[in-house]
Coordinates of C-alpha atoms and ligand atoms in Angstrom, one line a residue:
M12 CA 0.0 0.0 0.0
V13 CA 1.3 3.4 -0.9
E14 CA 0.0 6.8 0.0
K15 CA -0.4 9.2 -2.9
V16 CA -1.7 12.7 -3.3
I17 CA -3.6 13.4 -6.5
P18 CA -4.4 17.1 -7.3
I19 CA -8.0 17.3 -8.1
R20 CA -9.0 20.7 -9.4
S21 CA -12.2 22.4 -8.3
D22 CA -14.8 22.9 -11.0
E23 CA -15.7 26.3 -9.7
G24 CA -13.4 28.0 -12.2
T25 CA -11.0 29.4 -9.7
G26 CA -8.1 27.3 -10.8
R27 CA -7.6 26.4 -7.2
T28 CA -6.1 23.0 -6.5
Q29 CA -7.7 20.8 -3.9
S30 CA -5.3 18.2 -2.8
I31 CA -7.0 15.0 -1.8
T32 CA -5.0 12.5 0.2
E33 CA -6.1 9.0 0.5
T34 CA -4.5 5.6 0.9
I35 CA -4.8 3.7 -2.3
V36 CA -3.3 0.5 -3.7
E37 CA -1.3 1.9 -6.6
L38 CA -1.7 4.6 -9.1
N39 CA 0.0 4.7 -12.5
T40 CA 0.9 8.4 -12.3
S41 CA 2.7 8.1 -15.7
N42 CA -0.7 8.4 -17.4
K43 CA 0.5 5.8 -20.0
D44 CA -1.3 2.8 -21.2
A45 CA 0.2 -0.7 -21.9
R46 CA 1.4 0.6 -25.3
G47 CA 3.0 3.8 -23.9
R48 CA 0.1 6.1 -25.0
A49 CA -0.8 8.9 -22.7
L50 CA -4.4 9.8 -21.8
R51 CA -5.1 13.2 -23.4
D52 CA -8.5 13.3 -25.0
L53 CA -11.9 12.5 -23.8
R54 CA -15.0 12.1 -26.0
I55 CA -18.3 12.2 -24.2
S56 CA -21.5 11.0 -25.8
V57 CA -24.3 13.2 -24.3
T58 CA -27.2 11.4 -26.0
D59 CA -27.7 8.1 -27.9
R60 CA -30.5 9.7 -30.0
C61 CA -30.1 11.4 -33.3
N62 CA -32.5 13.1 -35.7
F63 CA -30.6 11.7 -38.7
R64 CA -30.5 8.1 -39.8
C65 CA -27.2 8.1 -41.6
T66 CA -26.9 4.7 -43.3
Y67 CA -23.4 4.3 -42.1
C68 CA -24.1 5.1 -38.4
M69 CA -27.8 4.7 -37.3
P70 CA -29.5 2.9 -40.1
K71 CA -33.3 3.2 -40.0
E72 CA -33.8 -0.6 -40.1
V73 CA -32.1 -0.9 -36.8
F74 CA -32.7 2.4 -35.1
D75 CA -36.5 2.5 -35.5
K76 CA -39.2 3.3 -33.0
N77 CA -38.7 0.0 -31.2
Y78 CA -35.0 0.6 -30.6
P79 CA -34.2 0.6 -26.8
Y80 CA -32.8 4.1 -26.4
L81 CA -31.6 4.9 -22.9
T82 CA -34.1 6.4 -20.5
H83 CA -33.4 9.8 -18.9
N84 CA -32.3 8.3 -15.6
E85 CA -29.8 6.1 -17.4
L86 CA -28.0 9.1 -18.9
L87 CA -25.2 10.7 -17.0
S88 CA -26.5 14.0 -15.6
F89 CA -24.6 17.3 -16.3
E90 CA -23.3 17.2 -12.8
E91 CA -22.0 13.7 -13.2
I92 CA -20.4 14.6 -16.6
A93 CA -18.7 17.6 -15.1
R94 CA -17.5 15.7 -12.1
L95 CA -16.0 13.0 -14.3
T96 CA -14.5 15.6 -16.7
N97 CA -12.9 17.3 -13.7
I98 CA -11.3 14.0 -12.6
F99 CA -10.1 13.2 -16.2
A100 CA -8.6 16.8 -16.4
S101 CA -6.7 16.2 -13.2
L102 CA -5.2 13.1 -14.8
G103 CA -3.9 14.8 -17.9
V104 CA -6.8 15.1 -20.2
E105 CA -6.7 18.4 -22.1
K106 CA -9.3 18.1 -24.8
I107 CA -13.0 17.3 -24.5
R108 CA -15.3 16.6 -27.4
L109 CA -19.0 16.4 -26.9
T110 CA -20.7 14.1 -29.3
G111 CA -23.5 11.5 -29.6
G112 CA -26.0 10.7 -31.2
E113 CA -26.7 14.3 -32.0
P114 CA -25.4 16.3 -29.0
L115 CA -27.6 19.4 -29.7
L116 CA -30.6 17.2 -29.0
R117 CA -29.6 17.1 -25.4
K118 CA -31.8 19.7 -23.6
N119 CA -29.9 22.7 -22.3
L120 CA -26.5 21.5 -23.5
E121 CA -25.1 25.0 -23.1
V122 CA -25.5 24.6 -19.3
L123 CA -23.2 21.6 -19.4
I124 CA -20.8 23.5 -21.6
E125 CA -20.7 26.3 -19.2
M126 CA -19.9 23.9 -16.4
L127 CA -17.1 22.2 -18.4
A128 CA -15.6 25.6 -19.5
K129 CA -14.8 26.3 -15.8
I130 CA -12.7 23.2 -15.4
R131 CA -8.9 23.5 -15.6
T132 CA -6.3 21.0 -16.7
S133 CA -3.6 19.6 -14.5
T134 CA -1.4 22.5 -15.7
N135 CA -4.2 25.0 -14.9
Q136 CA -5.2 25.7 -18.5
T137 CA -8.7 25.8 -19.8
L138 CA -9.8 22.6 -21.6
D139 CA -9.9 22.5 -25.3
L140 CA -13.7 22.2 -25.5
T141 CA -15.2 21.1 -28.8
L142 CA -18.4 19.5 -30.2
T143 CA -19.3 17.5 -33.3
T144 CA -22.8 18.1 -34.7
N145 CA -24.8 17.3 -37.8
G146 CA -25.6 21.0 -37.9
S147 CA -29.3 20.7 -38.1
L148 CA -29.9 22.7 -34.9
L149 CA -27.0 25.0 -35.2
R150 CA -28.9 28.1 -36.4
K151 CA -30.9 27.8 -33.2
K152 CA -28.1 27.0 -30.8
A153 CA -24.9 28.6 -32.1
A154 CA -25.1 31.8 -30.0
A155 CA -25.8 29.9 -26.8
L156 CA -23.0 27.5 -27.4
K157 CA -20.5 30.3 -28.0
A158 CA -21.7 32.3 -25.0
A159 CA -21.4 29.2 -22.8
G160 CA -17.7 28.8 -23.7
L161 CA -17.5 26.2 -26.5
Q162 CA -14.3 26.8 -28.3
R163 CA -14.5 24.8 -31.5
L164 CA -17.1 23.1 -33.7
T165 CA -17.0 20.3 -36.2
I166 CA -20.0 19.9 -38.5
S167 CA -20.7 16.7 -40.5
L168 CA -21.8 17.1 -44.1
D169 CA -21.5 14.3 -46.6
G170 CA -22.2 16.2 -49.9
L171 CA -23.7 19.3 -51.4
N172 CA -26.1 17.6 -53.8
D173 CA -29.4 17.4 -52.0
D174 CA -30.3 14.0 -53.4
I175 CA -27.0 12.5 -52.3
F176 CA -27.1 14.1 -48.9
K177 CA -30.6 13.0 -48.2
K178 CA -29.7 9.5 -49.3
M179 CA -26.9 9.6 -46.7
N180 CA -28.9 11.1 -43.8
D181 CA -32.0 9.1 -44.7
V182 CA -34.5 11.6 -43.2
D183 CA -34.8 14.0 -46.1
F184 CA -32.8 16.7 -44.4
P185 CA -31.7 19.4 -46.9
V186 CA -28.1 20.6 -47.4
T187 CA -29.1 24.3 -47.2
D188 CA -30.1 23.9 -43.6
V189 CA -26.7 22.5 -42.6
L190 CA -25.0 25.3 -44.6
D191 CA -27.2 27.8 -42.8
G192 CA -26.1 26.3 -39.5
I193 CA -22.5 26.6 -40.5
A194 CA -23.1 30.3 -41.4
A195 CA -24.8 30.8 -38.0
A196 CA -21.7 29.4 -36.3
Q197 CA -19.5 31.8 -38.2
E198 CA -21.7 34.7 -37.5
V199 CA -21.4 34.2 -33.7
G200 CA -17.6 34.0 -33.9
F201 CA -16.7 30.4 -34.3
N202 CA -13.4 30.4 -36.3
N203 CA -11.5 27.4 -37.5
L204 CA -14.6 25.4 -38.2
K205 CA -14.2 21.9 -39.5
V206 CA -16.5 20.0 -41.8
N207 CA -16.4 16.2 -41.8
M208 CA -17.4 14.2 -44.9
V209 CA -17.7 10.4 -44.6
V210 CA -16.9 9.0 -48.0
K211 CA -18.8 5.9 -49.1
K212 CA -17.5 4.5 -52.4
G213 CA -20.1 4.6 -55.1
I214 CA -22.6 6.5 -52.9
N215 CA -21.1 10.0 -52.4
D216 CA -17.6 9.9 -53.7
H217 CA -18.5 12.0 -56.7
E218 CA -19.2 14.8 -54.2
I219 CA -15.6 15.0 -53.2
I220 CA -14.5 17.7 -55.7
G221 CA -17.6 19.8 -55.3
M222 CA -17.1 19.8 -51.5
A223 CA -13.4 20.7 -51.9
K224 CA -14.3 23.5 -54.2
H225 CA -17.0 24.8 -51.9
F226 CA -14.9 25.0 -48.8
K227 CA -11.6 25.9 -50.5
G228 CA -10.7 29.5 -49.5
S229 CA -13.5 29.7 -46.9
G230 CA -11.3 29.3 -43.8
I231 CA -13.2 26.0 -43.0
T232 CA -11.1 22.8 -43.0
L233 CA -12.8 20.0 -44.9
R234 CA -11.9 16.5 -43.7
F235 CA -12.6 13.3 -45.5
I236 CA -13.3 10.3 -43.3
E237 CA -13.0 6.8 -44.5
F238 CA -16.1 4.8 -44.0
M239 CA -15.4 2.7 -40.9
D240 CA -16.6 -0.6 -39.6
V241 CA -17.7 0.9 -36.3
G242 CA -20.6 -0.7 -34.5
S243 CA -22.4 -3.8 -35.9
S244 CA -25.3 -2.4 -37.8
N245 CA -24.0 -0.5 -40.8
G246 CA -23.2 -3.4 -43.1
W247 CA -19.6 -2.3 -43.6
D248 CA -17.4 -4.0 -46.0
M249 CA -14.1 -3.0 -47.5
S250 CA -15.5 -2.6 -51.0
Q251 CA -17.4 0.6 -49.8
V252 CA -14.2 2.2 -48.5
L253 CA -12.5 4.8 -50.7
P254 CA -8.9 5.1 -49.4
S255 CA -7.9 8.6 -48.4
Q256 CA -5.0 8.3 -50.9
E257 CA -7.4 8.0 -53.7
V258 CA -9.4 11.0 -52.4
A259 CA -6.2 13.0 -52.2
N260 CA -5.2 12.0 -55.8
R261 CA -8.6 13.1 -57.1
I262 CA -8.3 16.5 -55.4
N263 CA -4.7 16.9 -56.3
A264 CA -5.5 16.4 -60.0
I265 CA -7.7 19.5 -59.9
F266 CA -6.5 21.6 -57.0
P267 CA -2.8 20.7 -56.2
I268 CA -2.2 19.9 -52.5
E269 CA 0.8 19.0 -50.4
P270 CA 1.1 17.4 -46.9
I271 CA 1.9 19.5 -43.9
E272 CA 3.0 18.7 -40.4
P273 CA 0.5 17.7 -37.7
N274 CA -0.5 20.4 -35.2
Y275 CA 0.4 18.0 -32.3
P276 CA 1.4 14.4 -31.9
G277 CA -1.5 12.0 -32.2
E278 CA -3.7 14.3 -34.4
V279 CA -6.3 12.2 -35.9
A280 CA -6.4 13.9 -39.3
Q281 CA -3.5 14.0 -41.7
R282 CA -3.2 17.6 -42.8
W283 CA -2.7 18.8 -46.4
R284 CA -2.8 22.3 -47.8
Y285 CA -3.7 23.7 -51.2
V286 CA -0.5 24.7 -53.0
D287 CA -2.1 28.1 -54.0
G288 CA -2.4 29.0 -50.3
S289 CA -6.2 28.8 -50.1
G290 CA -6.4 26.7 -47.0
E291 CA -6.1 23.1 -45.8
I292 CA -7.9 19.8 -45.8
G293 CA -7.6 16.7 -43.7
F294 CA -7.9 12.9 -44.1
I295 CA -9.1 10.6 -41.4
S296 CA -7.9 7.2 -42.6
S297 CA -8.6 4.8 -39.8
V298 CA -9.0 1.9 -42.3
T299 CA -6.1 2.3 -44.6
Q300 CA -3.6 4.3 -42.5
T301 CA -4.2 3.3 -39.0
F302 CA -3.2 5.6 -36.1
C303 CA -3.7 3.4 -33.1
H304 CA -0.1 3.7 -32.1
E305 CA -0.6 7.3 -31.1
C306 CA -4.2 7.2 -30.0
T307 CA -4.6 9.2 -26.8
R308 CA -8.5 9.1 -26.7
A309 CA -10.9 7.6 -24.2
R310 CA -14.7 7.7 -24.5
I311 CA -17.5 8.0 -22.1
S312 CA -20.7 6.5 -23.4
T313 CA -24.1 8.2 -22.8
D314 CA -24.7 6.0 -19.7
G315 CA -21.3 6.5 -18.2
Q316 CA -19.2 3.5 -19.4
L317 CA -15.6 4.2 -20.2
Y318 CA -14.5 2.8 -23.6
L319 CA -10.9 2.7 -24.5
C320 CA -11.3 2.3 -28.2
L321 CA -13.9 3.3 -30.8
F322 CA -14.1 -0.4 -31.9
A323 CA -14.3 -1.8 -28.4
N324 CA -17.0 -4.3 -27.4
E325 CA -17.0 -3.6 -23.7
G326 CA -16.8 -0.6 -21.4
F327 CA -16.1 0.0 -17.8
D328 CA -18.9 1.1 -15.6
F329 CA -18.2 4.5 -14.1
K330 CA -21.8 5.5 -13.7
T331 CA -22.2 3.0 -10.8
M332 CA -19.0 4.4 -9.2
L333 CA -20.4 7.9 -9.6
R334 CA -23.7 6.9 -8.0
S335 CA -22.4 4.8 -5.2
G336 CA -20.6 7.5 -3.1
R337 CA -17.1 6.8 -4.3
S338 CA -14.6 9.6 -3.9
D339 CA -13.0 11.5 -6.7
L340 CA -9.7 9.9 -5.7
E341 CA -11.2 6.4 -6.0
I342 CA -12.6 7.2 -9.4
A343 CA -9.3 8.7 -10.5
N344 CA -7.5 5.7 -9.4
A345 CA -10.0 3.4 -11.2
I346 CA -9.6 5.4 -14.4
M347 CA -5.8 5.2 -14.3
S348 CA -5.7 1.5 -13.5
T349 CA -8.1 0.9 -16.4
W350 CA -6.1 3.1 -18.7
S351 CA -2.8 1.5 -17.7
E352 CA -4.0 -1.9 -18.9
R353 CA -5.3 -0.5 -22.2
N354 CA -3.8 -2.6 -25.0
D355 CA -6.4 -1.8 -27.8
H356 CA -5.2 -1.4 -31.3
Y357 CA -8.2 -2.6 -33.3
S358 CA -7.5 -0.8 -36.6
E359 CA -4.0 -2.3 -36.8
I360 CA -5.4 -5.8 -36.5
R361 CA -8.6 -5.3 -38.4
G362 CA -9.3 -8.2 -40.7
S363 CA -6.9 -10.5 -38.8
N364 CA -8.3 -13.8 -37.5
T365 CA -8.0 -12.6 -34.0
L366 CA -11.1 -10.6 -34.4
G367 CA -13.3 -13.5 -35.3
S368 CA -16.9 -13.3 -34.4
S369 CA -16.3 -10.7 -31.6
S370 CA -16.2 -8.0 -34.3
S371 CA -20.0 -8.5 -34.7
Q372 CA -20.6 -7.2 -31.1
K373 CA -18.8 -3.9 -31.4
V374 CA -20.6 -1.1 -29.6
E375 CA -22.6 1.4 -31.7
M376 CA -21.0 4.8 -32.5
S377 CA -24.1 6.8 -31.5
Y378 CA -23.8 5.4 -27.9
I379 CA -20.1 5.6 -27.6
G380 CA -19.6 8.9 -29.4
G381 CA -18.0 9.5 -32.8
Ligands
SAM417 N1 -24.4 13.6 -34.7 C1 -23.1 14.2 -34.7 C2 -22.6 14.4 -36.1 O1 -23.3 14.1 -37.1 O2 -21.5 14.9 -36.3 C3 -22.1 13.6 -33.8 C4 -22.0 12.1 -33.8 S1 -21.5 11.3 -35.2 C5 -21.5 9.6 -34.7 C6 -19.8 11.8 -35.3 C7 -19.0 11.6 -36.6 O3 -18.9 10.2 -36.8 C8 -19.7 12.2 -37.8 O4 -18.8 13.0 -38.5 C9 -20.1 11.0 -38.6 O5 -20.1 11.3 -39.9 C10 -19.0 10.0 -38.2 N2 -19.3 8.6 -38.4 C11 -20.4 7.9 -38.0 N3 -20.4 6.6 -38.4 C12 -19.3 6.5 -39.2 C13 -18.7 5.4 -39.9 N4 -19.2 4.2 -40.0 N5 -17.5 5.7 -40.6 C14 -16.9 6.9 -40.5 N6 -17.4 7.9 -39.9 C15 -18.6 7.8 -39.2

C-alpha cells in the first residue's frame, strides 16, 4: 500500500487545486497505457439519440421506434459529466469533445458547456472544448454554445447535392439547412470550423471535388473520413471504402495539394494544404492508414461507461461508481488503473483472424460517441 496525493481541481473555475489525500493501492501516475500512450483526449456522448438516420451510423432498419434508447435516468447528468471531466482533467486530459448521437438534441446542452468551461487541466489551463454536430440545430443553438464557452465546432456534411445528402442522412434533411447552421456558427464568432465528410464509395464519392471547391478558401477545414466498420449495424465491407490516398489523388488532380506537419502528436487527421495557399484539408484514414499507435483518446458513453477504443465491445462502468458514493480519488484511481492496462489497437489488426466473431458485437457509435 502506498500513499499518494492526487491534485483534483475544483470545478468552480477558480483554478484552485484541492489536494485530496487517501490511501490507495497503486496509481499509475505516468498516465500511459500498456502501449505507452498517454491519456489526453476524452469524447463524451451526451445522448444516444439522433434526428438523422445516416446509413453508415444509425440505419433506419435498426434504429427504429422500437430501438431501446436509454431512459433519462440512465444518462449521466450534467453534474456527473462535469465531475468525471474534472477528474479526467486532473489526470492529464486536455481536450474534451461532446458528441453523440446528436449532441444538440440534449436539452440545455449549453448549461453543461458552461460547467465544463470552468474546469482546468492539471497544468491550470482551460480545456480545449469542442463539439461534433450534424448542424441541423446550429442556427438555433450557435449563439448559446458560443456564450457558454464552447471553443470549436465540427460539422458533419456528406455532400452538397441534396439527393445524395438526403440519401446519406435518410431523413430528407436538406443541405441548405446545414450550410445555414455553418453560417450561423461563423456569425457568432466560431473560427476554425471543421467539416467532416464520410466518403462511401459509389454513394457520395463524386461529391468530393464539389465539397473541396465549396470550402476551399472559406477558412473552413474540410476533412474526409474513410467509412469505418464501427458498430455492428452499418453493413460495412471493404469494397465501400475509398482510401484517403485516392481521395487526395482526385483532389490533387484539380487543386494541387501538399502534406503538412500535424498540429500536435496524435492528431487524428492528416493535414494537407492547397499549394495556392487557399487553406487546408484533412484525411481521417482509420481503415487504410491506422493511427492506433498514437491514440490518446478515451470515450465516455451516454450512460457512463468508459471505452478505451472506438471499436471496443465492452466498457467499464463508471456510472455505478459515480452513483455509489465513491470519492474523486477512488474514481481517478480506477480510471488510471483501467487506462494503464489498455492494449487496444483494433485498426491495426482489423481483418486478422484474432477478431473472429467478436467484431460483430462492437458497440454502436451513437452510444459511444464519434
Ligand atoms: N451527430 C453528430 C454528427 O453528425 O456529427 C455527432 C455524432 S457522429 C457519430 C460523429 C461523426 O462520426 C460524424 O462526423 C459521422 O459522420 C461520423 N461517423 C459515424 N459513423 C461513421 C462510420 N461508420 N464511418 C466513418 N465515420 C462515421
